Amino acid sequence: MRHGFSVIFPRYFQYWGNSVRLKDKVALVTGAGRGIGRDIALAYAREGAHVVINDVDPATAEATAKDAAALGSKSLAVVADVAKSADINRLVDTIIKERGRIDIVVNNAMKIVPGKLEALPEAAWDTTMNIGLKGAFLVSQAAAKHMIAQKSGAIVNIASIAGLFPYNWAGAYSVVKAGLIMLTKLQAMEWAPYGIRANAITPGYIRTPGTEAMYADPEIYEGRRKGVPMGRVGSGEDIGGPAVFLACDESRYTTGSVVGSDGGQAVGYFLTVPGRRFSGGRID
């Protein structure tokens, strides 16, 4: 039966019979020491990629690299601050020296410095901007020089639904994520002739080590859960799946896309509007 299926549908059988979708690809994931970045790096390792773990924290970078190696990846931990161009150049040079190429870049590194706009210090604004947006631009630029030469590459930018809707009292966070979405589209347009694809993922409510203290509060957790049409808060694994798809050949004709991974949160606005409930044959 399996043989017959492969004869009739060879391309579909290729994906069904071989689940390792990133075999021997070299993938850089920034901010991969923990949280969403870590989950993406491990998802890539499971799919056969050799992951380069970037973080500013040596301990968490090494821990993720060790876990990726246990999955069969020729992993590499490189400590670098993506807000600094010198660090980025050293990071990409190290990848080329140690692995010979760079096939995938995931721009995930981020730091939120919360505050009200009228009182937000300039340094707080700059910190979020430099890591989340300027850093994504510089990392992509440095990697693209090699991707252009090899005529292939995939960039996955981790944006947020906060880039679609304003996230108040979070400083420059929403501005950075909105900018990252537009940067994605610009990268897709300018680099498509070189075989480079660029796509963004917009996570919604995601429970990670960085947000655990907040979600540990039952009232906060339940309030956020109810705001998601699928009825649950997401995990890093919910982002890892789309990140694998956007990096692999199955999405070879997909570029400039913004892929939501939010349980329907972005399209479920009216579910949170008081009175919007269907009952008795009418909408209140």
PDB file of C-alpha atoms in Angstrom:
ATOM      1  CA  MET A   1       0.000   0.000   0.000  1.00  0.00           C
ATOM      2  CA  ARG A   2       2.767   2.399   0.921  1.00  0.00           C
ATOM      3  CA  HIS A   3       4.637   1.584  -2.315  1.00  0.00           C
ATOM      4  CA  GLY A   4       1.526   2.226  -4.387  1.00  0.00           C
ATOM      5  CA  PHE A   5       0.918   5.549  -2.679  1.00  0.00           C
ATOM      6  CA  SER A   6       4.480   6.669  -3.413  1.00  0.00           C
ATOM      7  CA  VAL A   7       4.080   5.850  -7.108  1.00  0.00           C
ATOM      8  CA  ILE A   8       0.833   7.781  -7.433  1.00  0.00           C
ATOM      9  CA  PHE A   9       1.759  10.720  -5.181  1.00  0.00           C
ATOM     10  CA  PRO A  10       5.596  10.882  -5.137  1.00  0.00           C
ATOM     11  CA  ARG A  11       5.907  14.430  -3.798  1.00  0.00           C
ATOM     12  CA  TYR A  12       3.448  13.894  -0.966  1.00  0.00           C
ATOM     13  CA  PHE A  13       5.143  10.604  -0.140  1.00  0.00           C
ATOM     14  CA  GLN A  14       8.478  12.426   0.040  1.00  0.00           C
ATOM     15  CA  TYR A  15       7.222  14.556   2.949  1.00  0.00           C
ATOM     16  CA  TRP A  16       5.291  11.717   4.583  1.00  0.00           C
ATOM     17  CA  GLY A  17       8.153   9.236   4.413  1.00  0.00           C
ATOM     18  CA  ASN A  18      10.906  11.639   5.473  1.00  0.00           C
ATOM     19  CA  SER A  19      10.120  13.849   8.453  1.00  0.00           C
ATOM     20  CA  VAL A  20      13.601  15.391   8.694  1.00  0.00           C
ATOM     21  CA  ARG A  21      12.886  18.633   6.900  1.00  0.00           C
ATOM     22  CA  LEU A  22      16.028  20.641   7.699  1.00  0.00           C
ATOM     23  CA  LYS A  23      18.698  17.993   7.208  1.00  0.00           C
ATOM     24  CA  ASP A  24      22.187  19.501   7.405  1.00  0.00           C
ATOM     25  CA  LYS A  25      20.930  23.085   7.185  1.00  0.00           C
ATOM     26  CA  VAL A  26      22.925  25.587   9.248  1.00  0.00           C
ATOM     27  CA  ALA A  27      20.539  27.701  11.297  1.00  0.00           C
ATOM     28  CA  LEU A  28      21.271  30.713  13.485  1.00  0.00           C
ATOM     29  CA  VAL A  29      18.730  31.482  16.213  1.00  0.00           C
ATOM     30  CA  THR A  30      19.280  34.673  18.192  1.00  0.00           C
ATOM     31  CA  GLY A  31      18.161  34.906  21.796  1.00  0.00           C
ATOM     32  CA  ALA A  32      18.030  31.112  21.903  1.00  0.00           C
ATOM     33  CA  GLY A  33      19.207  30.619  25.470  1.00  0.00           C
ATOM     34  CA  ARG A  34      15.652  30.259  26.718  1.00  0.00           C
ATOM     35  CA  GLY A  35      12.001  30.812  25.863  1.00  0.00           C
ATOM     36  CA  ILE A  36      10.727  30.861  22.295  1.00  0.00           C
ATOM     37  CA  GLY A  37      14.241  30.994  20.838  1.00  0.00           C
ATOM     38  CA  ARG A  38      15.249  27.854  22.688  1.00  0.00           C
ATOM     39  CA  ASP A  39      12.125  26.005  21.565  1.00  0.00           C
ATOM     40  CA  ILE A  40      12.730  26.981  17.940  1.00  0.00           C
ATOM     41  CA  ALA A  41      16.372  25.884  18.112  1.00  0.00           C
ATOM     42  CA  LEU A  42      15.399  22.485  19.513  1.00  0.00           C
ATOM     43  CA  ALA A  43      12.635  22.101  16.918  1.00  0.00           C
ATOM     44  CA  TYR A  44      15.235  22.744  14.213  1.00  0.00           C
ATOM     45  CA  ALA A  45      17.619  20.232  15.775  1.00  0.00           C
ATOM     46  CA  ARG A  46      14.888  17.568  15.713  1.00  0.00           C
ATOM     47  CA  GLU A  47      14.492  18.261  11.999  1.00  0.00           C
ATOM     48  CA  GLY A  48      18.184  17.670  11.301  1.00  0.00           C
ATOM     49  CA  ALA A  49      19.539  21.222  11.337  1.00  0.00           C
ATOM     50  CA  HIS A  50      22.895  22.196  12.797  1.00  0.00           C
ATOM     51  CA  VAL A  51      21.884  25.042  15.071  1.00  0.00           C
ATOM     52  CA  VAL A  52      23.967  27.997  16.163  1.00  0.00           C
ATOM     53  CA  ILE A  53      22.713  29.208  19.518  1.00  0.00           C
ATOM     54  CA  ASN A  54      23.204  32.917  20.096  1.00  0.00           C
ATOM     55  CA  ASP A  55      22.567  34.643  23.406  1.00  0.00           C
ATOM     56  CA  VAL A  56      24.181  37.224  25.664  1.00  0.00           C
ATOM     57  CA  ASP A  57      24.133  34.710  28.538  1.00  0.00           C
ATOM     58  CA  PRO A  58      26.889  32.088  28.131  1.00  0.00           C
ATOM     59  CA  ALA A  59      25.256  29.635  30.539  1.00  0.00           C
ATOM     60  CA  THR A  60      21.878  29.470  28.814  1.00  0.00           C
ATOM     61  CA  ALA A  61      23.480  29.444  25.347  1.00  0.00           C
ATOM     62  CA  GLU A  62      25.641  26.466  26.266  1.00  0.00           C
ATOM     63  CA  ALA A  63      22.687  24.677  27.887  1.00  0.00           C
ATOM     64  CA  THR A  64      20.562  24.978  24.751  1.00  0.00           C
ATOM     65  CA  ALA A  65      23.467  23.931  22.541  1.00  0.00           C
ATOM     66  CA  LYS A  66      24.000  20.859  24.722  1.00  0.00           C
ATOM     67  CA  ASP A  67      20.339  19.890  24.468  1.00  0.00           C
ATOM     68  CA  ALA A  68      20.415  20.406  20.693  1.00  0.00           C
ATOM     69  CA  ALA A  69      23.515  18.209  20.427  1.00  0.00           C
ATOM     70  CA  ALA A  70      21.681  15.457  22.290  1.00  0.00           C
ATOM     71  CA  LEU A  71      19.160  15.516  19.432  1.00  0.00           C
ATOM     72  CA  GLY A  72      21.920  14.916  16.880  1.00  0.00           C
ATOM     73  CA  SER A  73      22.686  18.512  15.909  1.00  0.00           C
ATOM     74  CA  LYS A  74      26.232  19.751  15.403  1.00  0.00           C
ATOM     75  CA  SER A  75      25.305  22.649  17.617  1.00  0.00           C
ATOM     76  CA  LEU A  76      27.408  25.677  18.415  1.00  0.00           C
ATOM     77  CA  ALA A  77      26.953  28.325  21.108  1.00  0.00           C
ATOM     78  CA  VAL A  78      28.142  31.839  20.271  1.00  0.00           C
ATOM     79  CA  VAL A  79      27.777  34.630  22.807  1.00  0.00           C
ATOM     80  CA  ALA A  80      27.110  37.971  21.115  1.00  0.00           C
ATOM     81  CA  ASP A  81      25.063  41.120  21.650  1.00  0.00           C
ATOM     82  CA  VAL A  82      22.941  41.682  18.541  1.00  0.00           C
ATOM     83  CA  ALA A  83      22.693  45.379  19.389  1.00  0.00           C
ATOM     84  CA  LYS A  84      26.405  45.721  18.540  1.00  0.00           C
ATOM     85  CA  SER A  85      27.553  45.493  14.925  1.00  0.00           C
ATOM     86  CA  ALA A  86      31.022  44.263  15.895  1.00  0.00           C
ATOM     87  CA  ASP A  87      29.466  41.363  17.806  1.00  0.00           C
ATOM     88  CA  ILE A  88      27.219  40.520  14.870  1.00  0.00           C
ATOM     89  CA  ASN A  89      30.110  40.452  12.413  1.00  0.00           C
ATOM     90  CA  ARG A  90      32.046  38.176  14.757  1.00  0.00           C
ATOM     91  CA  LEU A  91      28.970  35.947  15.151  1.00  0.00           C
ATOM     92  CA  VAL A  92      28.429  35.473  11.415  1.00  0.00           C
ATOM     93  CA  ASP A  93      32.173  35.116  10.717  1.00  0.00           C
ATOM     94  CA  THR A  94      32.318  32.352  13.344  1.00  0.00           C
ATOM     95  CA  ILE A  95      29.430  30.510  11.707  1.00  0.00           C
ATOM     96  CA  ILE A  96      31.057  30.644   8.279  1.00  0.00           C
ATOM     97  CA  LYS A  97      34.413  29.565   9.698  1.00  0.00           C
ATOM     98  CA  GLU A  98      32.998  26.681  11.746  1.00  0.00           C
ATOM     99  CA  ARG A  99      30.118  25.512   9.511  1.00  0.00           C
ATOM    100  CA  GLY A 100      30.991  26.849   6.053  1.00  0.00           C
ATOM    101  CA  ARG A 101      27.594  28.403   5.276  1.00  0.00           C
ATOM    102  CA  ILE A 102      24.443  29.872   6.746  1.00  0.00           C
ATOM    103  CA  ASP A 103      21.041  28.706   5.501  1.00  0.00           C
ATOM    104  CA  ILE A 104      18.546  29.987   8.066  1.00  0.00           C
ATOM    105  CA  VAL A 105      18.380  33.016  10.342  1.00  0.00           C
ATOM    106  CA  VAL A 106      15.782  33.380  13.081  1.00  0.00           C
ATOM    107  CA  ASN A 107      15.678  36.888  14.521  1.00  0.00           C
ATOM    108  CA  ASN A 108      14.227  36.279  17.959  1.00  0.00           C
ATOM    109  CA  ALA A 109      16.361  38.281  20.412  1.00  0.00           C
ATOM    110  CA  MET A 110      14.324  40.886  22.274  1.00  0.00           C
ATOM    111  CA  LYS A 111      14.275  42.871  25.480  1.00  0.00           C
ATOM    112  CA  ILE A 112      11.207  44.727  26.699  1.00  0.00           C
ATOM    113  CA  VAL A 113      11.785  47.760  28.882  1.00  0.00           C
ATOM    114  CA  PRO A 114       8.249  48.657  30.038  1.00  0.00           C
ATOM    115  CA  GLY A 115       6.993  52.112  30.865  1.00  0.00           C
ATOM    116  CA  LYS A 116       4.500  54.828  30.009  1.00  0.00           C
ATOM    117  CA  LEU A 117       5.427  56.816  26.921  1.00  0.00           C
ATOM    118  CA  GLU A 118       5.384  60.172  28.711  1.00  0.00           C
ATOM    119  CA  ALA A 119       7.950  58.937  31.232  1.00  0.00           C
ATOM    120  CA  LEU A 120       9.971  56.433  29.195  1.00  0.00           C
ATOM    121  CA  PRO A 121      13.716  57.176  29.352  1.00  0.00           C
ATOM    122  CA  GLU A 122      15.532  57.510  26.049  1.00  0.00           C
ATOM    123  CA  ALA A 123      17.849  54.665  27.068  1.00  0.00           C
ATOM    124  CA  ALA A 124      14.875  52.347  27.580  1.00  0.00           C
ATOM    125  CA  TRP A 125      13.531  53.140  24.111  1.00  0.00           C
ATOM    126  CA  ASP A 126      16.977  52.600  22.571  1.00  0.00           C
ATOM    127  CA  THR A 127      17.539  49.277  24.311  1.00  0.00           C
ATOM    128  CA  THR A 128      14.362  47.722  22.902  1.00  0.00           C
ATOM    129  CA  MET A 129      14.884  49.258  19.466  1.00  0.00           C
ATOM    130  CA  ASN A 130      18.538  48.278  19.192  1.00  0.00           C
ATOM    131  CA  ILE A 131      18.002  44.640  20.142  1.00  0.00           C
ATOM    132  CA  GLY A 132      14.626  43.938  18.574  1.00  0.00           C
ATOM    133  CA  LEU A 133      14.746  45.893  15.319  1.00  0.00           C
ATOM    134  CA  LYS A 134      18.205  47.264  14.603  1.00  0.00           C
ATOM    135  CA  GLY A 135      19.691  43.946  15.690  1.00  0.00           C
ATOM    136  CA  ALA A 136      17.371  41.983  13.387  1.00  0.00           C
ATOM    137  CA  PHE A 137      18.351  44.247  10.489  1.00  0.00           C
ATOM    138  CA  LEU A 138      22.086  43.937  11.124  1.00  0.00           C
ATOM    139  CA  VAL A 139      22.023  40.161  11.673  1.00  0.00           C
ATOM    140  CA  SER A 140      20.001  39.669   8.492  1.00  0.00           C
ATOM    141  CA  GLN A 141      22.263  41.991   6.538  1.00  0.00           C
ATOM    142  CA  ALA A 142      25.432  40.186   7.637  1.00  0.00           C
ATOM    143  CA  ALA A 143      23.936  36.770   6.872  1.00  0.00           C
ATOM    144  CA  ALA A 144      22.404  37.883   3.572  1.00  0.00           C
ATOM    145  CA  LYS A 145      25.833  38.638   2.121  1.00  0.00           C
ATOM    146  CA  HIS A 146      26.575  34.923   2.314  1.00  0.00           C
ATOM    147  CA  MET A 147      23.058  33.853   1.335  1.00  0.00           C
ATOM    148  CA  ILE A 148      23.236  36.026  -1.777  1.00  0.00           C
ATOM    149  CA  ALA A 149      26.486  34.337  -2.772  1.00  0.00           C
ATOM    150  CA  GLN A 150      25.013  30.860  -2.274  1.00  0.00           C
ATOM    151  CA  LYS A 151      21.704  31.868  -3.948  1.00  0.00           C
ATOM    152  CA  SER A 152      19.548  30.556  -1.116  1.00  0.00           C
ATOM    153  CA  GLY A 153      18.440  31.297   2.413  1.00  0.00           C
ATOM    154  CA  ALA A 154      15.496  31.660   4.751  1.00  0.00           C
ATOM    155  CA  ILE A 155      14.897  34.407   7.300  1.00  0.00           C
ATOM    156  CA  VAL A 156      12.267  33.969  10.003  1.00  0.00           C
ATOM    157  CA  ASN A 157      11.514  37.068  12.055  1.00  0.00           C
ATOM    158  CA  ILE A 158       9.719  36.590  15.375  1.00  0.00           C
ATOM    159  CA  ALA A 159       7.328  39.518  15.534  1.00  0.00           C
ATOM    160  CA  SER A 160       4.170  39.633  17.692  1.00  0.00           C
ATOM    161  CA  ILE A 161       0.494  40.480  17.587  1.00  0.00           C
ATOM    162  CA  ALA A 162       1.756  43.569  19.411  1.00  0.00           C
ATOM    163  CA  GLY A 163       3.054  44.594  15.990  1.00  0.00           C
ATOM    164  CA  LEU A 164      -0.535  44.506  14.732  1.00  0.00           C
ATOM    165  CA  PHE A 165      -2.203  46.117  17.748  1.00  0.00           C
ATOM    166  CA  PRO A 166      -0.717  48.594  20.246  1.00  0.00           C
ATOM    167  CA  TYR A 167       0.519  46.972  23.448  1.00  0.00           C
ATOM    168  CA  ASN A 168       0.298  49.761  25.983  1.00  0.00           C
ATOM    169  CA  TRP A 169       2.847  50.492  28.707  1.00  0.00           C
ATOM    170  CA  ALA A 170       5.427  48.263  27.052  1.00  0.00           C
ATOM    171  CA  GLY A 171       7.692  51.048  25.868  1.00  0.00           C
ATOM    172  CA  ALA A 172       8.936  50.617  22.303  1.00  0.00           C
ATOM    173  CA  TYR A 173       7.819  46.973  22.059  1.00  0.00           C
ATOM    174  CA  SER A 174       4.855  47.449  19.709  1.00  0.00           C
ATOM    175  CA  VAL A 175       6.804  49.873  17.545  1.00  0.00           C
ATOM    176  CA  VAL A 176       9.670  47.390  17.232  1.00  0.00           C
ATOM    177  CA  LYS A 177       7.386  44.498  16.298  1.00  0.00           C
ATOM    178  CA  ALA A 178       5.479  46.588  13.749  1.00  0.00           C
ATOM    179  CA  GLY A 179       8.799  47.628  12.267  1.00  0.00           C
ATOM    180  CA  LEU A 180       9.964  44.021  12.165  1.00  0.00           C
ATOM    181  CA  ILE A 181       6.900  43.069  10.124  1.00  0.00           C
ATOM    182  CA  MET A 182       7.675  45.782   7.586  1.00  0.00           C
ATOM    183  CA  LEU A 183      11.366  44.827   7.566  1.00  0.00           C
ATOM    184  CA  THR A 184      10.276  41.270   6.731  1.00  0.00           C
ATOM    185  CA  LYS A 185       8.314  42.459   3.712  1.00  0.00           C
ATOM    186  CA  LEU A 186      11.191  44.631   2.545  1.00  0.00           C
ATOM    187  CA  GLN A 187      13.655  41.755   2.866  1.00  0.00           C
ATOM    188  CA  ALA A 188      11.283  39.488   0.947  1.00  0.00           C
ATOM    189  CA  MET A 189      10.959  41.952  -1.910  1.00  0.00           C
ATOM    190  CA  GLU A 190      14.605  42.956  -2.251  1.00  0.00           C
ATOM    191  CA  TRP A 191      16.187  39.541  -1.729  1.00  0.00           C
ATOM    192  CA  ALA A 192      13.781  37.284  -3.618  1.00  0.00           C
ATOM    193  CA  PRO A 193      15.906  37.446  -6.804  1.00  0.00           C
ATOM    194  CA  TYR A 194      18.737  35.827  -4.838  1.00  0.00           C
ATOM    195  CA  GLY A 195      16.648  32.889  -3.657  1.00  0.00           C
ATOM    196  CA  ILE A 196      16.252  34.295  -0.132  1.00  0.00           C
ATOM    197  CA  ARG A 197      12.860  34.074   1.547  1.00  0.00           C
ATOM    198  CA  ALA A 198      11.782  36.194   4.526  1.00  0.00           C
ATOM    199  CA  ASN A 199       8.685  35.607   6.629  1.00  0.00           C
ATOM    200  CA  ALA A 200       7.455  36.676  10.055  1.00  0.00           C
ATOM    201  CA  ILE A 201       5.585  34.909  12.840  1.00  0.00           C
ATOM    202  CA  THR A 202       3.271  36.851  15.154  1.00  0.00           C
ATOM    203  CA  PRO A 203       2.906  34.957  18.445  1.00  0.00           C
ATOM    204  CA  GLY A 204       0.055  35.820  20.788  1.00  0.00           C
ATOM    205  CA  TYR A 205      -0.010  34.953  24.485  1.00  0.00           C
ATOM    206  CA  ILE A 206       2.889  32.534  25.021  1.00  0.00           C
ATOM    207  CA  ARG A 207       3.913  31.037  28.347  1.00  0.00           C
ATOM    208  CA  THR A 208       7.699  30.979  28.676  1.00  0.00           C
ATOM    209  CA  PRO A 209      10.192  31.150  31.564  1.00  0.00           C
ATOM    210  CA  GLY A 210      10.255  34.914  31.031  1.00  0.00           C
ATOM    211  CA  THR A 211       6.474  35.249  31.462  1.00  0.00           C
ATOM    212  CA  GLU A 212       5.997  32.492  34.032  1.00  0.00           C
ATOM    213  CA  ALA A 213       5.785  34.849  37.001  1.00  0.00           C
ATOM    214  CA  MET A 214       2.863  36.620  35.345  1.00  0.00           C
ATOM    215  CA  TYR A 215       1.024  33.477  34.249  1.00  0.00           C
ATOM    216  CA  ALA A 216       1.499  31.925  37.682  1.00  0.00           C
ATOM    217  CA  ASP A 217      -1.143  34.399  38.846  1.00  0.00           C
ATOM    218  CA  PRO A 218      -4.440  32.488  38.301  1.00  0.00           C
ATOM    219  CA  GLU A 219      -6.415  35.663  37.660  1.00  0.00           C
ATOM    220  CA  ILE A 220      -4.050  36.889  34.965  1.00  0.00           C
ATOM    221  CA  TYR A 221      -3.804  33.453  33.364  1.00  0.00           C
ATOM    222  CA  GLU A 222      -7.559  32.952  33.244  1.00  0.00           C
ATOM    223  CA  GLY A 223      -8.180  36.451  31.936  1.00  0.00           C
ATOM    224  CA  ARG A 224      -5.737  35.968  29.084  1.00  0.00           C
ATOM    225  CA  ARG A 225      -6.906  32.440  28.339  1.00  0.00           C
ATOM    226  CA  LYS A 226     -10.467  33.666  27.891  1.00  0.00           C
ATOM    227  CA  GLY A 227      -9.260  36.226  25.361  1.00  0.00           C
ATOM    228  CA  VAL A 228      -8.018  33.485  23.033  1.00  0.00           C
ATOM    229  CA  PRO A 229     -10.660  31.870  20.774  1.00  0.00           C
ATOM    230  CA  MET A 230      -8.915  28.483  21.056  1.00  0.00           C
ATOM    231  CA  GLY A 231      -9.228  28.757  24.830  1.00  0.00           C
ATOM    232  CA  ARG A 232      -5.609  28.345  25.887  1.00  0.00           C
ATOM    233  CA  VAL A 233      -2.359  30.223  26.294  1.00  0.00           C
ATOM    234  CA  GLY A 234       0.320  29.044  23.876  1.00  0.00           C
ATOM    235  CA  SER A 235       3.766  27.569  24.445  1.00  0.00           C
ATOM    236  CA  GLY A 236       7.111  27.904  22.707  1.00  0.00           C
ATOM    237  CA  GLU A 237       6.394  24.666  20.857  1.00  0.00           C
ATOM    238  CA  ASP A 238       3.438  26.395  19.203  1.00  0.00           C
ATOM    239  CA  ILE A 239       5.951  28.765  17.599  1.00  0.00           C
ATOM    240  CA  GLY A 240       8.515  26.071  16.794  1.00  0.00           C
ATOM    241  CA  GLY A 241       6.181  24.367  14.308  1.00  0.00           C
ATOM    242  CA  PRO A 242       5.575  27.418  12.096  1.00  0.00           C
ATOM    243  CA  ALA A 243       9.275  28.314  12.365  1.00  0.00           C
ATOM    244  CA  VAL A 244      10.222  24.898  10.970  1.00  0.00           C
ATOM    245  CA  PHE A 245       7.723  25.223   8.122  1.00  0.00           C
ATOM    246  CA  LEU A 246       8.930  28.685   7.115  1.00  0.00           C
ATOM    247  CA  ALA A 247      12.546  27.493   7.080  1.00  0.00           C
ATOM    248  CA  CYS A 248      12.058  24.281   5.107  1.00  0.00           C
ATOM    249  CA  ASP A 249      11.488  23.528   1.425  1.00  0.00           C
ATOM    250  CA  GLU A 250       7.773  22.985   1.931  1.00  0.00           C
ATOM    251  CA  SER A 251       7.439  26.785   2.069  1.00  0.00           C
ATOM    252  CA  ARG A 252       9.769  27.390  -0.871  1.00  0.00           C
ATOM    253  CA  TYR A 253       7.188  29.650  -2.592  1.00  0.00           C
ATOM    254  CA  THR A 254       6.273  31.550   0.571  1.00  0.00           C
ATOM    255  CA  THR A 255       7.910  34.888   1.231  1.00  0.00           C
ATOM    256  CA  GLY A 256       6.802  38.202   2.700  1.00  0.00           C
ATOM    257  CA  SER A 257       4.122  36.450   4.733  1.00  0.00           C
ATOM    258  CA  VAL A 258       3.054  37.227   8.291  1.00  0.00           C
ATOM    259  CA  VAL A 259       2.003  33.965   9.927  1.00  0.00           C
ATOM    260  CA  GLY A 260      -0.107  34.215  13.054  1.00  0.00           C
ATOM    261  CA  SER A 261       0.429  31.763  15.888  1.00  0.00           C
ATOM    262  CA  ASP A 262      -1.967  33.122  18.482  1.00  0.00           C
ATOM    263  CA  GLY A 263      -4.884  30.722  18.824  1.00  0.00           C
ATOM    264  CA  GLY A 264      -7.061  33.108  16.815  1.00  0.00           C
ATOM    265  CA  GLN A 265      -6.407  36.022  19.130  1.00  0.00           C
ATOM    266  CA  ALA A 266      -5.756  38.577  16.395  1.00  0.00           C
ATOM    267  CA  VAL A 267      -8.996  37.776  14.587  1.00  0.00           C
ATOM    268  CA  GLY A 268     -11.080  37.288  17.726  1.00  0.00           C
ATOM    269  CA  TYR A 269     -11.431  40.924  18.747  1.00  0.00           C
ATOM    270  CA  PHE A 270     -15.214  40.954  18.945  1.00  0.00           C
ATOM    271  CA  LEU A 271     -15.192  38.000  21.345  1.00  0.00           C
ATOM    272  CA  THR A 272     -13.806  40.345  23.991  1.00  0.00           C
ATOM    273  CA  VAL A 273     -16.318  43.172  23.382  1.00  0.00           C
ATOM    274  CA  PRO A 274     -18.935  43.273  26.175  1.00  0.00           C
ATOM    275  CA  GLY A 275     -22.301  42.038  24.987  1.00  0.00           C
ATOM    276  CA  ARG A 276     -21.027  40.251  21.889  1.00  0.00           C
ATOM    277  CA  ARG A 277     -22.628  36.892  22.634  1.00  0.00           C
ATOM    278  CA  PHE A 278     -25.079  34.867  20.577  1.00  0.00           C
ATOM    279  CA  SER A 279     -28.169  33.826  22.454  1.00  0.00           C
ATOM    280  CA  GLY A 280     -31.870  33.344  21.788  1.00  0.00           C
ATOM    281  CA  GLY A 281     -31.475  33.699  18.030  1.00  0.00           C
ATOM    282  CA  ARG A 282     -29.849  37.119  18.225  1.00  0.00           C
ATOM    283  CA  ILE A 283     -26.451  38.714  18.751  1.00  0.00           C
ATOM    284  CA  ASP A 284     -26.350  40.924  21.832  1.00  0.00           C
TER     285      ASP A 284
END
